[in-house]
Every structure is written in structure tokens, then in C-alpha cells.
Short mmCIF file of C-alpha atoms in Angstrom, two decimals:
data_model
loop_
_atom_site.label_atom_id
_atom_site.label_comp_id
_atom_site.label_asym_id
_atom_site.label_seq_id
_atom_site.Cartn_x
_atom_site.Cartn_y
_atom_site.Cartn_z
CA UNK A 175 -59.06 84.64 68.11
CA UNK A 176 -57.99 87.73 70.05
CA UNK A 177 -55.77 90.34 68.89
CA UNK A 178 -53.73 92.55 71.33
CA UNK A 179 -53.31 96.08 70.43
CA UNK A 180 -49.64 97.00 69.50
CA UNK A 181 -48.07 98.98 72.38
CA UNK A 182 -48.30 102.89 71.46
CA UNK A 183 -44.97 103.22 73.01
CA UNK A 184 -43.34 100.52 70.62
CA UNK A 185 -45.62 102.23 67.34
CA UNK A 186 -43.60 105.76 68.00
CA UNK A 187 -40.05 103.95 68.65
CA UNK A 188 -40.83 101.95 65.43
CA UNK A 189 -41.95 105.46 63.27
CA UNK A 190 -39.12 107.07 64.87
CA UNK A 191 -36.59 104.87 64.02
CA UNK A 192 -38.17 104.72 60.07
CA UNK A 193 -37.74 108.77 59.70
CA UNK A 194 -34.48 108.23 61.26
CA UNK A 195 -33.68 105.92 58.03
CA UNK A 196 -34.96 107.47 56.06
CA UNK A 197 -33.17 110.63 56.59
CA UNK A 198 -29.58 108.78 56.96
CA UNK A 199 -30.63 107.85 53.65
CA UNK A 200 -31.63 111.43 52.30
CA UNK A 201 -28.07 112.47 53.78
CA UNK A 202 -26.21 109.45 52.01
CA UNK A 203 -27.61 110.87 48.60
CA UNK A 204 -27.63 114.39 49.08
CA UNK A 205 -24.06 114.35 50.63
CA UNK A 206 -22.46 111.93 47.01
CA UNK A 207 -24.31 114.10 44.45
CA UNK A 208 -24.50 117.40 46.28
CA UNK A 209 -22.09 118.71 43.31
CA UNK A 210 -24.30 117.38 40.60
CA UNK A 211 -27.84 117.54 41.93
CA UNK A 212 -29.52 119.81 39.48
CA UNK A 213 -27.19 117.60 35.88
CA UNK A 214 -28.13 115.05 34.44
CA UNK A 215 -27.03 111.63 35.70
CA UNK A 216 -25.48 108.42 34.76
CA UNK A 217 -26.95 104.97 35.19
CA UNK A 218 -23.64 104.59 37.51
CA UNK A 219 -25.32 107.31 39.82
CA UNK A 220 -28.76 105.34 39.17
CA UNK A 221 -27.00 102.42 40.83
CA UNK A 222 -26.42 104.43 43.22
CA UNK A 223 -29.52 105.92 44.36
CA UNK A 224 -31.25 102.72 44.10
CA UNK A 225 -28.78 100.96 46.26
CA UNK A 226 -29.64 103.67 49.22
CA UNK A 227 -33.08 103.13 48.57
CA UNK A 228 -32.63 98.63 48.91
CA UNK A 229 -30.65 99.77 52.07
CA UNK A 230 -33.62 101.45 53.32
CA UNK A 231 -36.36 98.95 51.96
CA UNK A 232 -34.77 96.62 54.58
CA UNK A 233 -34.33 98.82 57.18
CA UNK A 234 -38.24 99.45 56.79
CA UNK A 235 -38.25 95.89 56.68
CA UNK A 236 -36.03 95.05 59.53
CA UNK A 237 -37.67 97.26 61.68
CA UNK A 238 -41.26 96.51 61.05
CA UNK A 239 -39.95 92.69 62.01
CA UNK A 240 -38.70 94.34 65.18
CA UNK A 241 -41.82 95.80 66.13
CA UNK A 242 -43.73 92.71 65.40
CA UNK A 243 -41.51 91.17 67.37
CA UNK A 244 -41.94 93.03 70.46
CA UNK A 245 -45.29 92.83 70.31
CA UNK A 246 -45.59 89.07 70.17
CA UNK A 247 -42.94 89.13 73.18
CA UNK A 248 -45.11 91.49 75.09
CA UNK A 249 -48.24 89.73 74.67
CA UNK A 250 -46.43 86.08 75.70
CA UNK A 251 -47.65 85.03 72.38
CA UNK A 252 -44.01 82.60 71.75
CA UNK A 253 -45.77 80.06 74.08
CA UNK A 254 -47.37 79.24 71.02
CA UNK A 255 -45.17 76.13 69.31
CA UNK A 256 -47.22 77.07 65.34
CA UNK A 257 -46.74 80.58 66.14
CA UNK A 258 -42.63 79.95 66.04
CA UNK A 259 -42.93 78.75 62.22
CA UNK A 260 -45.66 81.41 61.44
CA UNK A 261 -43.31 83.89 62.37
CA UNK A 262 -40.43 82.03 60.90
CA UNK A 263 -42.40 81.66 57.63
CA UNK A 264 -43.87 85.43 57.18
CA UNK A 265 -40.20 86.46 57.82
CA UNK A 266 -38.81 84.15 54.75
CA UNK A 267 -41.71 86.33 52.51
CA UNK A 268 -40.82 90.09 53.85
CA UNK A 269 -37.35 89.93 53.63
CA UNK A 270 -36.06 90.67 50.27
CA UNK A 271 -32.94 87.94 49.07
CA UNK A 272 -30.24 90.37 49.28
CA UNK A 273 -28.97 89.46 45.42
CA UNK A 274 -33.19 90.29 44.30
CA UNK A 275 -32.42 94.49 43.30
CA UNK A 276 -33.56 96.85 41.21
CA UNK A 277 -32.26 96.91 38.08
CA UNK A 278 -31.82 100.23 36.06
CA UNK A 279 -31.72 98.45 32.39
CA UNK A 280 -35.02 96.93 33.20
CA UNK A 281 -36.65 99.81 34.42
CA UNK A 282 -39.78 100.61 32.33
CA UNK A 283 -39.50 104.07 33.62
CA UNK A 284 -35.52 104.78 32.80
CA UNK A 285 -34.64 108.22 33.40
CA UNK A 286 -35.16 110.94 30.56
CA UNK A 287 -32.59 113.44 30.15
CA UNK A 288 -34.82 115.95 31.24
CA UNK A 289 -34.95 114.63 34.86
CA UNK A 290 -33.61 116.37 37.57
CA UNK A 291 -31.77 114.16 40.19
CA UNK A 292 -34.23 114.68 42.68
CA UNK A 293 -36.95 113.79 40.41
CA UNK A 294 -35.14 110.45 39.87
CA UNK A 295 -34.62 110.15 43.63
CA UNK A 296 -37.90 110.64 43.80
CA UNK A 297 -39.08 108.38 41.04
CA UNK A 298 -36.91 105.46 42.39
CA UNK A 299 -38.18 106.00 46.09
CA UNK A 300 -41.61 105.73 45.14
CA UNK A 301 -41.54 102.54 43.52
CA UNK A 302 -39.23 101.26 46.57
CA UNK A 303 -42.50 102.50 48.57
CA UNK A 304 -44.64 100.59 45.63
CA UNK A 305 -42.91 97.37 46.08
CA UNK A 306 -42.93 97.07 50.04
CA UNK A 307 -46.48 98.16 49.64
CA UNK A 308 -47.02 94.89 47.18
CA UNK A 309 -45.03 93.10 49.61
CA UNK A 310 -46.43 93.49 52.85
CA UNK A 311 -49.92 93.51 51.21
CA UNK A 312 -48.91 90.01 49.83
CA UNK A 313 -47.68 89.01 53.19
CA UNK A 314 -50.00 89.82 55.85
CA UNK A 315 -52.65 88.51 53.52
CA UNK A 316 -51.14 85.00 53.95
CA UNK A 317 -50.61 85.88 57.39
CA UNK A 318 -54.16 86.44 57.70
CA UNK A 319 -54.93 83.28 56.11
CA UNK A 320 -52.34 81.16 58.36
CA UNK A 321 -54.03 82.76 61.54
CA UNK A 322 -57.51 81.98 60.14
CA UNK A 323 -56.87 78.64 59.75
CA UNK A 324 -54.56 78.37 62.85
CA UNK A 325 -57.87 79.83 64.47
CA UNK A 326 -59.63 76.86 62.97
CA UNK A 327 -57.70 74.48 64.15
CA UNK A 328 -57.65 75.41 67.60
CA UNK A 329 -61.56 75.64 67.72
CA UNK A 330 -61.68 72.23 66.35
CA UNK A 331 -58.39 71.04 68.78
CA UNK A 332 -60.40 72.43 71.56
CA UNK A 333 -64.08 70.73 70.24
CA UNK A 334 -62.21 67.42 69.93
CA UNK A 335 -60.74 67.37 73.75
CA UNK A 336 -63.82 68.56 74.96
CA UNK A 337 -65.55 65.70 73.62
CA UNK A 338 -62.87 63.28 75.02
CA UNK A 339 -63.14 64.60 78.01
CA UNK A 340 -66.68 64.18 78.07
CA UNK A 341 -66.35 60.42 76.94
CA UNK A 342 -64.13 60.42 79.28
CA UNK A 343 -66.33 61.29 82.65
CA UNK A 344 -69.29 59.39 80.79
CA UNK A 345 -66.70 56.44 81.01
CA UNK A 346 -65.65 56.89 84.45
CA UNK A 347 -69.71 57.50 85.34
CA UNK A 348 -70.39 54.15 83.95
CA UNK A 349 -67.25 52.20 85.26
CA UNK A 350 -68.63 54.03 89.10
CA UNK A 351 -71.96 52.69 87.94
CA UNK A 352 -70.90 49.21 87.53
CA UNK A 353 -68.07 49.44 90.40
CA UNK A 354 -71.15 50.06 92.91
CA UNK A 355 -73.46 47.68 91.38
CA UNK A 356 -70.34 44.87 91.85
CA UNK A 357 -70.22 46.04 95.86
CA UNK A 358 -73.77 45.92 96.01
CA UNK A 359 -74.00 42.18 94.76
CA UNK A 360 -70.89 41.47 96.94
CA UNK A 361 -72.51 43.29 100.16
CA UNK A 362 -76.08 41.42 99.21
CA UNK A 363 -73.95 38.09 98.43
CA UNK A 364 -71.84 38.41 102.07
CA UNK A 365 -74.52 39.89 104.26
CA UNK A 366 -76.04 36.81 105.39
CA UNK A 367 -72.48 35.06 105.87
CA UNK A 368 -72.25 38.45 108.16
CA UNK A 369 -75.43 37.99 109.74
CA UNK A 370 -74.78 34.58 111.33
#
């Protein structure tokens, strides 16, 4: 199967755009808890923080959608009917259900009083960066397993018409056969009634 190259010019848009999230984000935080950046904070603030950071997990998301996306509509590659449900289907297992969040009671790692608020900011962003690693690991592994056996399924699609096509001219080669054999009897059966 062949793989186009993702347009360099759609790989800076789609980096640009991420550091552009990513720093709206950094200014959402910094801007609430300028005043109490360096004290200790409540889980309220934890709820917080971690509710930028799900904002930005699907931006990430949304954007590395967009970007496959425009490559697929670059390359022509919606022609494809399976590729529609493919697409449809790796979609369903990147996107996050928006009522699936992190949950500060259940975090192993709950802040000690010690911690700073960037340190929590940047405790929380790295296992936001954790879980869309798991995530996108997870999905473009079945992705890579739909388009190997998509792959398979062509090659045999393609082995299967080939054959019928070649039944097929072995069938028209044999009804030519027997269509000139049939003149030939006619033309030897009416020649002498042609002679005369």
C-alpha cells in the first residue's frame, strides 16, 4: 500500500497552531492564579488547571484530526468508500467523551502541600501529555492494523477480478473457438449448395 508524505506546509500550520494552544492555555492559568502562583492551592484551583489542560488535550486532538484530514483530502484518498468508516472509526477512539476527565480525588499523585502551583501545572500537564501519548499510541496501532488488513483485502479483491477476468477471456476464447468451428461446418455444409 502506498503512503503519501504529509504536506510540510500543513506539518508547520498544524505545530503552529498546537504552540498557539498551548500558550492560550499557559495565559488562561497564569492570568486566574497570577495572585497565588507561588501558595499553596485548593483542589477547587486543581479543577481548574486540569480543566485548561482537557481544553487543550482536545485542541491537540482536534487539530491533529485536522491535519489528517487535509492530508487524506490532498492525496484524493475519500474516493475510497472503507476509508470513510476508517476515518469515521479512528475518530470515535481519539476523541475523548467530553464527560471522561480527570479527576483530582482519584489522582494517585494528589498534590502535597509542598508543591508550588507551577509544579502542579506541571505535574497535571504531563500526564495530559501521558494520556494522549497512550491514546494515539492505542489508536494508530489499530489504525495500522485496519490498513493492513484493508491492504489485504484489496490484494486479494484485485487477485479475485483478475482471475475472473481471465476466465472470462478464456470463456470468450472458447465461445470464438466454437463460434468459428459452427461457420466452418455451415460454410463446408452450404458450399456445394453454392457451387451449383
Amino acid at each position: 500500500m502506498c503512503f503519501h508524505r504529509i504536506n510540510p506546509d500543513d506539518l508547520k500550520a498544524w505545530k503552529n497552531k498546537m504552540h498557539q494552544d498551548l500558550e492560550r492555555t499557559m495565559d488562561k492559568l497564569l492570568g486566574e492564579n497570577s495572585a497565588q502562583a507561588e501558595q499553596t492551592e485548593s483542589s477547587l484551583e486543581d479543577l481548574e488547571i486540569e480543566s485548561s489542560l482537557d481544553e487543550l488535550e482536545d485542541d491537540f486532538t482536534d487539530s491533529f484530526i485536522g491535519l489528517m484530514d487535509a492530508h487524506i483530502q490532498r492525496n484524493n484518498l475519500e474516493s475510497i468508500p472503507l476509508l470513510q468508516e476508517v476515518r469515521n472509526e479512528f475518530r470515535n477512539r481519539v476523541q475523548r467523551p467530553r464527560d471522561q476527565r480527570y479527576s483530582v480525588p482519584d489522582d494517585p499523585e494528589a498534590p502535597d502541600s509542598e508543591e508550588t502551583f507551577f509544579e502542579r501545572v506541571q505535574r497535571l500537564f504531563q500526564k495530559m501529555l501521558e494520556a494522549v501519548q497512550k491514546m494515539w499510541q492505542k489508536a494508530l496501532s489499530w489504525l495500522w492494523k485496519m490498513l493492513s488488513w484493508l491492504q489485504k483485502a484489496l490484494s486479494w479483491l484485485q487477485e479475485t477480478v483478475k482471475a475472473l477476468i481471465q476466465e472470462f477471456v478464456c470463456f470468450v476464447k472458447y465461445l470464438w473457438n466454437q463460434l468459428k468451428s459452427l461457420f466452418s461446418a455451415l460454410a463446408s455444409f452450404f458450399r456445394p449448395a453454392l457451387l451449383v
